């Protein structure tokens, strides 16, 4: 790398567009989507999809709701040709889906493409040639602008000439000035205007003008300026569908497309999860769900992203990264304590407000359930996590509704273990640690039997408990206005009482005959005022409470 004065690379020119309007626009409707998974996506794979994999992907793309699907480059190879024939001959193309095929503006390739399309009900023939100064100079050996424009015109003319013989197929035309993103905008518009003329594009039968960000050379605002300027330059705007096709070299494929839509484009080409040449094509899933979380229906069925991802990963042999927006394994997961607390509060509030209330959960732009992600992924516990997250998992997965004041105590014990282990704790491990440290503890004091009887007149209750304490079995007795109170008195009668009962609450876990009660008790140790929490679990609510006292007592003896 160079440092200081960098001479190897230069800045990229901006667009002179003083009255640009796109920055004030918002995206308020879904564009026409065109998936290029089976062409741009496929051509970038180390092992391209075979015909059956392409068929499976094609069918999934139809199920997702794509109405335009670029299925390949039939003149480029026998496999590509055979795949086009497979879709047509097996009758796999739904009536409301148009297949699109790519071809360079070269005669023999265009003719072969038309052969591949025989028998199709409708199709888009997508012709392209490269127009940028760099491509003109390097790839086309200093070709002039006129020569480049002529290539486009000749290609379009040949397509028009071949249309009558293909009358059984409803064919529309798409033209791409490839490398648009580094072409002079007025030249791109000039070439496109010439192609429009040749094709006789009208408002009723518009041409698709696809303006690729073939390589990302600049920031997305410049691409948006180019789109707005291009639209202002073409004379017959209504006779064209303006299409975007962005790649991701600078990591801003999504941003370029979004700003391009704000600049007036009608259509978007891209792939699932951004597969495609180099850093990939635009990720359609992200743009669609970005719209969705602003309340705009993207008109794509993305409700089950995990199953879409499974087919995608199997067919392409690519993997969706863990941080991939909306689809990655970790994108709805919070490890950090403060995030977990905020999410938990948001989810609790949502439960109170009801499922139809607008989504307002901190740190989560959409409800994970809308894309088929489960809530289990939201809060995961490691050393960065806090008490709220642990309480959330114990509640969600095991039904323990810990009193808020108990959270710090449980969080401290489990957080310390997570810290020591230096790895994530599973929900099962969290439960095991909670039970081992707080529930039905039996050492040094173990409850063996517990009976109560009313103590004659008044409200008093008498209890008789059989306990093991420091290796000795004893029967202890006490009276109080409830079982817990009576039991505390019984302990006191032995001279072991060194605490004051502070807090008690209980709730049922589960329903019907299988239900148990969970009780939580806090005591404060008389010697130093320190608080200890314990939990009791039993089918009897009374016994759950007594076991909670024993657990808290035992904790106070250990620490
Ligand atoms: O990225 C690109 O420019 C392309 C064209 C062929 C449309 O894929
Ligand atoms: Zn491309």
PDB file of N, CA and C in Angstrom, residues 119-203:
ATOM      1  N   UNK A 119     -40.662 -21.837 -28.199  1.00  0.00           N
ATOM      2  CA  UNK A 119     -41.695 -22.510 -27.409  1.00  0.00           C
ATOM      3  C   UNK A 119     -42.004 -21.799 -26.093  1.00  0.00           C
ATOM      4  N   UNK A 120     -41.199 -20.801 -25.729  1.00  0.00           N
ATOM      5  CA  UNK A 120     -41.496 -20.073 -24.475  1.00  0.00           C
ATOM      6  C   UNK A 120     -42.684 -19.145 -24.710  1.00  0.00           C
ATOM      7  N   UNK A 121     -43.529 -18.974 -23.685  1.00  0.00           N
ATOM      8  CA  UNK A 121     -44.690 -18.082 -23.863  1.00  0.00           C
ATOM      9  C   UNK A 121     -44.242 -16.630 -23.882  1.00  0.00           C
ATOM     10  N   UNK A 122     -43.362 -16.281 -22.950  1.00  0.00           N
ATOM     11  CA  UNK A 122     -42.862 -14.903 -22.950  1.00  0.00           C
ATOM     12  C   UNK A 122     -41.424 -14.883 -22.456  1.00  0.00           C
ATOM     13  N   UNK A 123     -40.727 -13.871 -22.871  1.00  0.00           N
ATOM     14  CA  UNK A 123     -39.304 -13.789 -22.488  1.00  0.00           C
ATOM     15  C   UNK A 123     -38.819 -12.355 -22.625  1.00  0.00           C
ATOM     16  N   UNK A 124     -37.780 -12.060 -21.863  1.00  0.00           N
ATOM     17  CA  UNK A 124     -37.079 -10.787 -22.032  1.00  0.00           C
ATOM     18  C   UNK A 124     -35.716 -11.138 -22.622  1.00  0.00           C
ATOM     19  N   UNK A 125     -35.402 -10.554 -23.771  1.00  0.00           N
ATOM     20  CA  UNK A 125     -34.064 -10.739 -24.341  1.00  0.00           C
ATOM     21  C   UNK A 125     -33.237  -9.543 -23.869  1.00  0.00           C
ATOM     22  N   UNK A 126     -32.202  -9.837 -23.130  1.00  0.00           N
ATOM     23  CA  UNK A 126     -31.388  -8.800 -22.472  1.00  0.00           C
ATOM     24  C   UNK A 126     -30.055  -8.682 -23.225  1.00  0.00           C
ATOM     25  N   UNK A 127     -29.927  -7.622 -24.014  1.00  0.00           N
ATOM     26  CA  UNK A 127     -28.673  -7.426 -24.757  1.00  0.00           C
ATOM     27  C   UNK A 127     -27.815  -6.372 -24.047  1.00  0.00           C
ATOM     28  N   UNK A 128     -26.515  -6.518 -24.213  1.00  0.00           N
ATOM     29  CA  UNK A 128     -25.641  -5.541 -23.551  1.00  0.00           C
ATOM     30  C   UNK A 128     -24.336  -5.383 -24.309  1.00  0.00           C
ATOM     31  N   UNK A 129     -23.742  -4.229 -24.159  1.00  0.00           N
ATOM     32  CA  UNK A 129     -22.337  -4.030 -24.526  1.00  0.00           C
ATOM     33  C   UNK A 129     -21.758  -2.972 -23.601  1.00  0.00           C
ATOM     34  N   UNK A 130     -20.458  -3.027 -23.445  1.00  0.00           N
ATOM     35  CA  UNK A 130     -19.824  -2.151 -22.471  1.00  0.00           C
ATOM     36  C   UNK A 130     -19.577  -0.766 -23.072  1.00  0.00           C
ATOM     37  N   UNK A 131     -19.765   0.263 -22.260  1.00  0.00           N
ATOM     38  CA  UNK A 131     -19.742   1.626 -22.812  1.00  0.00           C
ATOM     39  C   UNK A 131     -18.724   2.568 -22.160  1.00  0.00           C
ATOM     40  N   UNK A 132     -18.097   2.156 -21.065  1.00  0.00           N
ATOM     41  CA  UNK A 132     -17.277   3.118 -20.309  1.00  0.00           C
ATOM     42  C   UNK A 132     -15.957   3.448 -21.024  1.00  0.00           C
ATOM     43  N   UNK A 133     -15.365   4.601 -20.708  1.00  0.00           N
ATOM     44  CA  UNK A 133     -14.065   4.945 -21.302  1.00  0.00           C
ATOM     45  C   UNK A 133     -13.012   3.874 -21.042  1.00  0.00           C
ATOM     46  N   UNK A 134     -13.022   3.319 -19.835  1.00  0.00           N
ATOM     47  CA  UNK A 134     -12.027   2.293 -19.498  1.00  0.00           C
ATOM     48  C   UNK A 134     -12.185   1.067 -20.403  1.00  0.00           C
ATOM     49  N   UNK A 135     -13.432   0.638 -20.562  1.00  0.00           N
ATOM     50  CA  UNK A 135     -13.689  -0.547 -21.404  1.00  0.00           C
ATOM     51  C   UNK A 135     -13.421  -0.220 -22.867  1.00  0.00           C
ATOM     52  N   UNK A 136     -13.786   0.992 -23.267  1.00  0.00           N
ATOM     53  CA  UNK A 136     -13.557   1.379 -24.676  1.00  0.00           C
ATOM     54  C   UNK A 136     -12.059   1.329 -24.983  1.00  0.00           C
ATOM     55  N   UNK A 137     -11.289   1.835 -24.029  1.00  0.00           N
ATOM     56  CA  UNK A 137      -9.847   1.936 -24.266  1.00  0.00           C
ATOM     57  C   UNK A 137      -9.156   0.583 -24.122  1.00  0.00           C
ATOM     58  N   UNK A 138      -9.442  -0.094 -22.983  1.00  0.00           N
ATOM     59  CA  UNK A 138      -8.670  -1.306 -22.676  1.00  0.00           C
ATOM     60  C   UNK A 138      -9.257  -2.540 -23.374  1.00  0.00           C
ATOM     61  N   UNK A 139     -10.552  -2.780 -23.161  1.00  0.00           N
ATOM     62  CA  UNK A 139     -11.126  -4.029 -23.669  1.00  0.00           C
ATOM     63  C   UNK A 139     -11.398  -3.954 -25.171  1.00  0.00           C
ATOM     64  N   UNK A 140     -11.860  -2.789 -25.626  1.00  0.00           N
ATOM     65  CA  UNK A 140     -12.204  -2.656 -27.049  1.00  0.00           C
ATOM     66  C   UNK A 140     -11.140  -1.900 -27.840  1.00  0.00           C
ATOM     67  N   UNK A 141      -9.930  -1.900 -27.291  1.00  0.00           N
ATOM     68  CA  UNK A 141      -8.794  -1.431 -28.070  1.00  0.00           C
ATOM     69  C   UNK A 141      -8.996  -0.031 -28.656  1.00  0.00           C
ATOM     70  N   UNK A 142      -9.314   0.886 -27.779  1.00  0.00           N
ATOM     71  CA  UNK A 142      -9.500   2.293 -28.183  1.00  0.00           C
ATOM     72  C   UNK A 142     -10.675   2.513 -29.135  1.00  0.00           C
ATOM     73  N   UNK A 143     -11.723   1.734 -28.943  1.00  0.00           N
ATOM     74  CA  UNK A 143     -12.907   1.930 -29.818  1.00  0.00           C
ATOM     75  C   UNK A 143     -13.479   3.318 -29.557  1.00  0.00           C
ATOM     76  N   UNK A 144     -14.050   3.918 -30.610  1.00  0.00           N
ATOM     77  CA  UNK A 144     -14.627   5.258 -30.450  1.00  0.00           C
ATOM     78  C   UNK A 144     -16.041   5.133 -29.867  1.00  0.00           C
ATOM     79  N   UNK A 145     -16.550   6.264 -29.427  1.00  0.00           N
ATOM     80  CA  UNK A 145     -17.921   6.274 -28.907  1.00  0.00           C
ATOM     81  C   UNK A 145     -18.890   5.799 -29.994  1.00  0.00           C
ATOM     82  N   UNK A 146     -18.655   6.273 -31.232  1.00  0.00           N
ATOM     83  CA  UNK A 146     -19.544   5.894 -32.338  1.00  0.00           C
ATOM     84  C   UNK A 146     -19.545   4.382 -32.545  1.00  0.00           C
ATOM     85  N   UNK A 147     -18.359   3.796 -32.470  1.00  0.00           N
ATOM     86  CA  UNK A 147     -18.267   2.338 -32.678  1.00  0.00           C
ATOM     87  C   UNK A 147     -19.035   1.590 -31.587  1.00  0.00           C
ATOM     88  N   UNK A 148     -18.899   2.090 -30.379  1.00  0.00           N
ATOM     89  CA  UNK A 148     -19.585   1.436 -29.244  1.00  0.00           C
ATOM     90  C   UNK A 148     -21.102   1.567 -29.414  1.00  0.00           C
ATOM     91  N   UNK A 149     -21.529   2.765 -29.805  1.00  0.00           N
ATOM     92  CA  UNK A 149     -22.976   2.983 -30.009  1.00  0.00           C
ATOM     93  C   UNK A 149     -23.483   2.065 -31.126  1.00  0.00           C
ATOM     94  N   UNK A 150     -22.658   1.903 -32.158  1.00  0.00           N
ATOM     95  CA  UNK A 150     -23.072   1.074 -33.290  1.00  0.00           C
ATOM     96  C   UNK A 150     -23.263  -0.390 -32.871  1.00  0.00           C
ATOM     97  N   UNK A 151     -22.419  -0.849 -31.971  1.00  0.00           N
ATOM     98  CA  UNK A 151     -22.559  -2.241 -31.501  1.00  0.00           C
ATOM     99  C   UNK A 151     -23.956  -2.421 -30.891  1.00  0.00           C
ATOM    100  N   UNK A 152     -24.361  -1.427 -30.100  1.00  0.00           N
ATOM    101  CA  UNK A 152     -25.672  -1.497 -29.440  1.00  0.00           C
ATOM    102  C   UNK A 152     -26.785  -1.450 -30.482  1.00  0.00           C
ATOM    103  N   UNK A 153     -26.640  -0.546 -31.436  1.00  0.00           N
ATOM    104  CA  UNK A 153     -27.680  -0.397 -32.464  1.00  0.00           C
ATOM    105  C   UNK A 153     -27.802  -1.688 -33.285  1.00  0.00           C
ATOM    106  N   UNK A 154     -26.666  -2.248 -33.669  1.00  0.00           N
ATOM    107  CA  UNK A 154     -26.692  -3.470 -34.476  1.00  0.00           C
ATOM    108  C   UNK A 154     -27.339  -4.618 -33.699  1.00  0.00           C
ATOM    109  N   UNK A 155     -26.992  -4.689 -32.434  1.00  0.00           N
ATOM    110  CA  UNK A 155     -27.588  -5.752 -31.610  1.00  0.00           C
ATOM    111  C   UNK A 155     -29.094  -5.597 -31.538  1.00  0.00           C
ATOM    112  N   UNK A 156     -29.534  -4.372 -31.269  1.00  0.00           N
ATOM    113  CA  UNK A 156     -30.973  -4.118 -31.141  1.00  0.00           C
ATOM    114  C   UNK A 156     -31.681  -4.393 -32.471  1.00  0.00           C
ATOM    115  N   UNK A 157     -31.036  -4.003 -33.568  1.00  0.00           N
ATOM    116  CA  UNK A 157     -31.648  -4.230 -34.893  1.00  0.00           C
ATOM    117  C   UNK A 157     -31.843  -5.720 -35.155  1.00  0.00           C
ATOM    118  N   UNK A 158     -30.819  -6.481 -34.832  1.00  0.00           N
ATOM    119  CA  UNK A 158     -30.922  -7.927 -35.083  1.00  0.00           C
ATOM    120  C   UNK A 158     -32.062  -8.526 -34.243  1.00  0.00           C
ATOM    121  N   UNK A 159     -32.163  -8.095 -33.016  1.00  0.00           N
ATOM    122  CA  UNK A 159     -33.259  -8.603 -32.173  1.00  0.00           C
ATOM    123  C   UNK A 159     -34.598  -8.276 -32.830  1.00  0.00           C
ATOM    124  N   UNK A 160     -34.734  -7.028 -33.293  1.00  0.00           N
ATOM    125  CA  UNK A 160     -35.993  -6.625 -33.940  1.00  0.00           C
ATOM    126  C   UNK A 160     -36.244  -7.476 -35.186  1.00  0.00           C
ATOM    127  N   UNK A 161     -35.167  -7.759 -35.956  1.00  0.00           N
ATOM    128  CA  UNK A 161     -35.327  -8.556 -37.173  1.00  0.00           C
ATOM    129  C   UNK A 161     -35.783  -9.979 -36.865  1.00  0.00           C
ATOM    130  N   UNK A 162     -35.356 -10.492 -35.716  1.00  0.00           N
ATOM    131  CA  UNK A 162     -35.677 -11.884 -35.394  1.00  0.00           C
ATOM    132  C   UNK A 162     -37.061 -12.039 -34.747  1.00  0.00           C
ATOM    133  N   UNK A 163     -37.645 -10.925 -34.351  1.00  0.00           N
ATOM    134  CA  UNK A 163     -38.926 -11.012 -33.631  1.00  0.00           C
ATOM    135  C   UNK A 163     -40.044 -11.668 -34.451  1.00  0.00           C
ATOM    136  N   UNK A 164     -40.224 -11.291 -35.732  1.00  0.00           N
ATOM    137  CA  UNK A 164     -41.357 -11.884 -36.453  1.00  0.00           C
ATOM    138  C   UNK A 164     -41.314 -13.416 -36.467  1.00  0.00           C
ATOM    139  N   UNK A 165     -40.120 -13.983 -36.620  1.00  0.00           N
ATOM    140  CA  UNK A 165     -40.025 -15.446 -36.677  1.00  0.00           C
ATOM    141  C   UNK A 165     -40.295 -16.076 -35.307  1.00  0.00           C
ATOM    142  N   UNK A 166     -40.228 -15.262 -34.262  1.00  0.00           N
ATOM    143  CA  UNK A 166     -40.459 -15.791 -32.908  1.00  0.00           C
ATOM    144  C   UNK A 166     -41.818 -15.324 -32.398  1.00  0.00           C
ATOM    145  N   UNK A 167     -42.742 -15.141 -33.320  1.00  0.00           N
ATOM    146  CA  UNK A 167     -44.019 -14.508 -32.970  1.00  0.00           C
ATOM    147  C   UNK A 167     -44.784 -15.264 -31.886  1.00  0.00           C
ATOM    148  N   UNK A 168     -44.541 -16.584 -31.770  1.00  0.00           N
ATOM    149  CA  UNK A 168     -45.244 -17.356 -30.732  1.00  0.00           C
ATOM    150  C   UNK A 168     -44.812 -16.971 -29.327  1.00  0.00           C
ATOM    151  N   UNK A 169     -43.716 -16.279 -29.210  1.00  0.00           N
ATOM    152  CA  UNK A 169     -43.211 -15.874 -27.893  1.00  0.00           C
ATOM    153  C   UNK A 169     -43.353 -14.357 -27.748  1.00  0.00           C
ATOM    154  N   UNK A 170     -43.946 -13.962 -26.653  1.00  0.00           N
ATOM    155  CA  UNK A 170     -44.076 -12.524 -26.395  1.00  0.00           C
ATOM    156  C   UNK A 170     -42.720 -12.034 -25.870  1.00  0.00           C
ATOM    157  N   UNK A 171     -41.965 -11.377 -26.757  1.00  0.00           N
ATOM    158  CA  UNK A 171     -40.589 -10.997 -26.378  1.00  0.00           C
ATOM    159  C   UNK A 171     -40.490  -9.499 -26.092  1.00  0.00           C
ATOM    160  N   UNK A 172     -39.936  -9.181 -24.920  1.00  0.00           N
ATOM    161  CA  UNK A 172     -39.615  -7.788 -24.591  1.00  0.00           C
ATOM    162  C   UNK A 172     -38.096  -7.636 -24.621  1.00  0.00           C
ATOM    163  N   UNK A 173     -37.663  -6.386 -24.739  1.00  0.00           N
ATOM    164  CA  UNK A 173     -36.215  -6.170 -24.866  1.00  0.00           C
ATOM    165  C   UNK A 173     -35.677  -5.395 -23.665  1.00  0.00           C
ATOM    166  N   UNK A 174     -34.533  -5.845 -23.215  1.00  0.00           N
ATOM    167  CA  UNK A 174     -33.795  -5.098 -22.180  1.00  0.00           C
ATOM    168  C   UNK A 174     -32.425  -4.762 -22.766  1.00  0.00           C
ATOM    169  N   UNK A 175     -31.998  -3.541 -22.548  1.00  0.00           N
ATOM    170  CA  UNK A 175     -30.650  -3.159 -22.986  1.00  0.00           C
ATOM    171  C   UNK A 175     -29.860  -2.632 -21.795  1.00  0.00           C
ATOM    172  N   UNK A 176     -28.617  -3.124 -21.634  1.00  0.00           N
ATOM    173  CA  UNK A 176     -27.722  -2.609 -20.588  1.00  0.00           C
ATOM    174  C   UNK A 176     -26.485  -1.978 -21.195  1.00  0.00           C
ATOM    175  N   UNK A 177     -26.255  -0.683 -20.928  1.00  0.00           N
ATOM    176  CA  UNK A 177     -24.936  -0.137 -21.222  1.00  0.00           C
ATOM    177  C   UNK A 177     -24.010  -0.623 -20.101  1.00  0.00           C
ATOM    178  N   UNK A 178     -23.409  -1.796 -20.321  1.00  0.00           N
ATOM    179  CA  UNK A 178     -22.602  -2.397 -19.252  1.00  0.00           C
ATOM    180  C   UNK A 178     -21.503  -1.416 -18.828  1.00  0.00           C
ATOM    181  N   UNK A 179     -21.143  -1.422 -17.592  1.00  0.00           N
ATOM    182  CA  UNK A 179     -20.196  -0.477 -16.973  1.00  0.00           C
ATOM    183  C   UNK A 179     -20.761   0.947 -16.975  1.00  0.00           C
ATOM    184  N   UNK A 180     -22.081   1.050 -16.907  1.00  0.00           N
ATOM    185  CA  UNK A 180     -22.752   2.361 -16.821  1.00  0.00           C
ATOM    186  C   UNK A 180     -22.138   3.221 -15.719  1.00  0.00           C
ATOM    187  N   UNK A 181     -21.780   2.572 -14.591  1.00  0.00           N
ATOM    188  CA  UNK A 181     -21.342   3.351 -13.425  1.00  0.00           C
ATOM    189  C   UNK A 181     -20.055   4.133 -13.672  1.00  0.00           C
ATOM    190  N   UNK A 182     -19.284   3.782 -14.718  1.00  0.00           N
ATOM    191  CA  UNK A 182     -18.154   4.657 -15.039  1.00  0.00           C
ATOM    192  C   UNK A 182     -18.209   5.132 -16.488  1.00  0.00           C
ATOM    193  N   UNK A 183     -19.429   5.187 -17.002  1.00  0.00           N
ATOM    194  CA  UNK A 183     -19.627   5.755 -18.342  1.00  0.00           C
ATOM    195  C   UNK A 183     -20.076   7.212 -18.177  1.00  0.00           C
ATOM    196  N   UNK A 184     -19.743   8.068 -19.145  1.00  0.00           N
ATOM    197  CA  UNK A 184     -20.264   9.442 -19.120  1.00  0.00           C
ATOM    198  C   UNK A 184     -21.791   9.328 -19.253  1.00  0.00           C
ATOM    199  N   UNK A 185     -22.537   9.996 -18.331  1.00  0.00           N
ATOM    200  CA  UNK A 185     -23.998   9.787 -18.320  1.00  0.00           C
ATOM    201  C   UNK A 185     -24.611  10.208 -19.653  1.00  0.00           C
ATOM    202  N   UNK A 186     -24.130  11.315 -20.222  1.00  0.00           N
ATOM    203  CA  UNK A 186     -24.768  11.741 -21.478  1.00  0.00           C
ATOM    204  C   UNK A 186     -24.495  10.751 -22.606  1.00  0.00           C
ATOM    205  N   UNK A 187     -23.329  10.100 -22.569  1.00  0.00           N
ATOM    206  CA  UNK A 187     -23.071   9.097 -23.602  1.00  0.00           C
ATOM    207  C   UNK A 187     -23.969   7.865 -23.389  1.00  0.00           C
ATOM    208  N   UNK A 188     -24.104   7.439 -22.148  1.00  0.00           N
ATOM    209  CA  UNK A 188     -24.991   6.293 -21.861  1.00  0.00           C
ATOM    210  C   UNK A 188     -26.407   6.605 -22.346  1.00  0.00           C
ATOM    211  N   UNK A 189     -26.851   7.841 -22.088  1.00  0.00           N
ATOM    212  CA  UNK A 189     -28.209   8.219 -22.508  1.00  0.00           C
ATOM    213  C   UNK A 189     -28.311   8.230 -24.032  1.00  0.00           C
ATOM    214  N   UNK A 190     -27.249   8.688 -24.671  1.00  0.00           N
ATOM    215  CA  UNK A 190     -27.255   8.746 -26.147  1.00  0.00           C
ATOM    216  C   UNK A 190     -27.373   7.335 -26.737  1.00  0.00           C
ATOM    217  N   UNK A 191     -26.607   6.391 -26.176  1.00  0.00           N
ATOM    218  CA  UNK A 191     -26.651   5.012 -26.688  1.00  0.00           C
ATOM    219  C   UNK A 191     -28.050   4.418 -26.425  1.00  0.00           C
ATOM    220  N   UNK A 192     -28.548   4.651 -25.231  1.00  0.00           N
ATOM    221  CA  UNK A 192     -29.861   4.079 -24.880  1.00  0.00           C
ATOM    222  C   UNK A 192     -30.958   4.680 -25.765  1.00  0.00           C
ATOM    223  N   UNK A 193     -30.841   5.962 -26.039  1.00  0.00           N
ATOM    224  CA  UNK A 193     -31.854   6.601 -26.893  1.00  0.00           C
ATOM    225  C   UNK A 193     -31.841   5.958 -28.281  1.00  0.00           C
ATOM    226  N   UNK A 194     -30.633   5.687 -28.791  1.00  0.00           N
ATOM    227  CA  UNK A 194     -30.522   5.059 -30.114  1.00  0.00           C
ATOM    228  C   UNK A 194     -31.168   3.671 -30.087  1.00  0.00           C
ATOM    229  N   UNK A 195     -30.915   2.927 -29.020  1.00  0.00           N
ATOM    230  CA  UNK A 195     -31.492   1.575 -28.912  1.00  0.00           C
ATOM    231  C   UNK A 195     -33.022   1.670 -28.812  1.00  0.00           C
ATOM    232  N   UNK A 196     -33.495   2.644 -28.054  1.00  0.00           N
ATOM    233  CA  UNK A 196     -34.964   2.829 -27.918  1.00  0.00           C
ATOM    234  C   UNK A 196     -35.590   3.079 -29.282  1.00  0.00           C
ATOM    235  N   UNK A 197     -34.919   3.882 -30.055  1.00  0.00           N
ATOM    236  CA  UNK A 197     -35.447   4.215 -31.384  1.00  0.00           C
ATOM    237  C   UNK A 197     -35.542   2.971 -32.251  1.00  0.00           C
ATOM    238  N   UNK A 198     -34.451   2.208 -32.264  1.00  0.00           N
ATOM    239  CA  UNK A 198     -34.428   0.982 -33.084  1.00  0.00           C
ATOM    240  C   UNK A 198     -35.550   0.039 -32.643  1.00  0.00           C
ATOM    241  N   UNK A 199     -35.764  -0.050 -31.356  1.00  0.00           N
ATOM    242  CA  UNK A 199     -36.757  -1.001 -30.836  1.00  0.00           C
ATOM    243  C   UNK A 199     -38.180  -0.446 -30.888  1.00  0.00           C
ATOM    244  N   UNK A 200     -38.311   0.807 -31.229  1.00  0.00           N
ATOM    245  CA  UNK A 200     -39.644   1.409 -31.295  1.00  0.00           C
ATOM    246  C   UNK A 200     -40.345   1.365 -29.939  1.00  0.00           C
ATOM    247  N   UNK A 201     -39.587   1.664 -28.894  1.00  0.00           N
ATOM    248  CA  UNK A 201     -40.161   1.601 -27.538  1.00  0.00           C
ATOM    249  C   UNK A 201     -41.276   2.626 -27.368  1.00  0.00           C
ATOM    250  N   UNK A 202     -42.360   2.210 -26.757  1.00  0.00           N
ATOM    251  CA  UNK A 202     -43.483   3.117 -26.502  1.00  0.00           C
ATOM    252  C   UNK A 202     -43.921   2.957 -25.049  1.00  0.00           C
ATOM    253  N   UNK A 203     -44.789   3.854 -24.622  1.00  0.00           N
ATOM    254  CA  UNK A 203     -45.343   3.756 -23.263  1.00  0.00           C
ATOM    255  C   UNK A 203     -46.039   2.404 -23.080  1.00  0.00           C
TER     256      UNK A 203
END
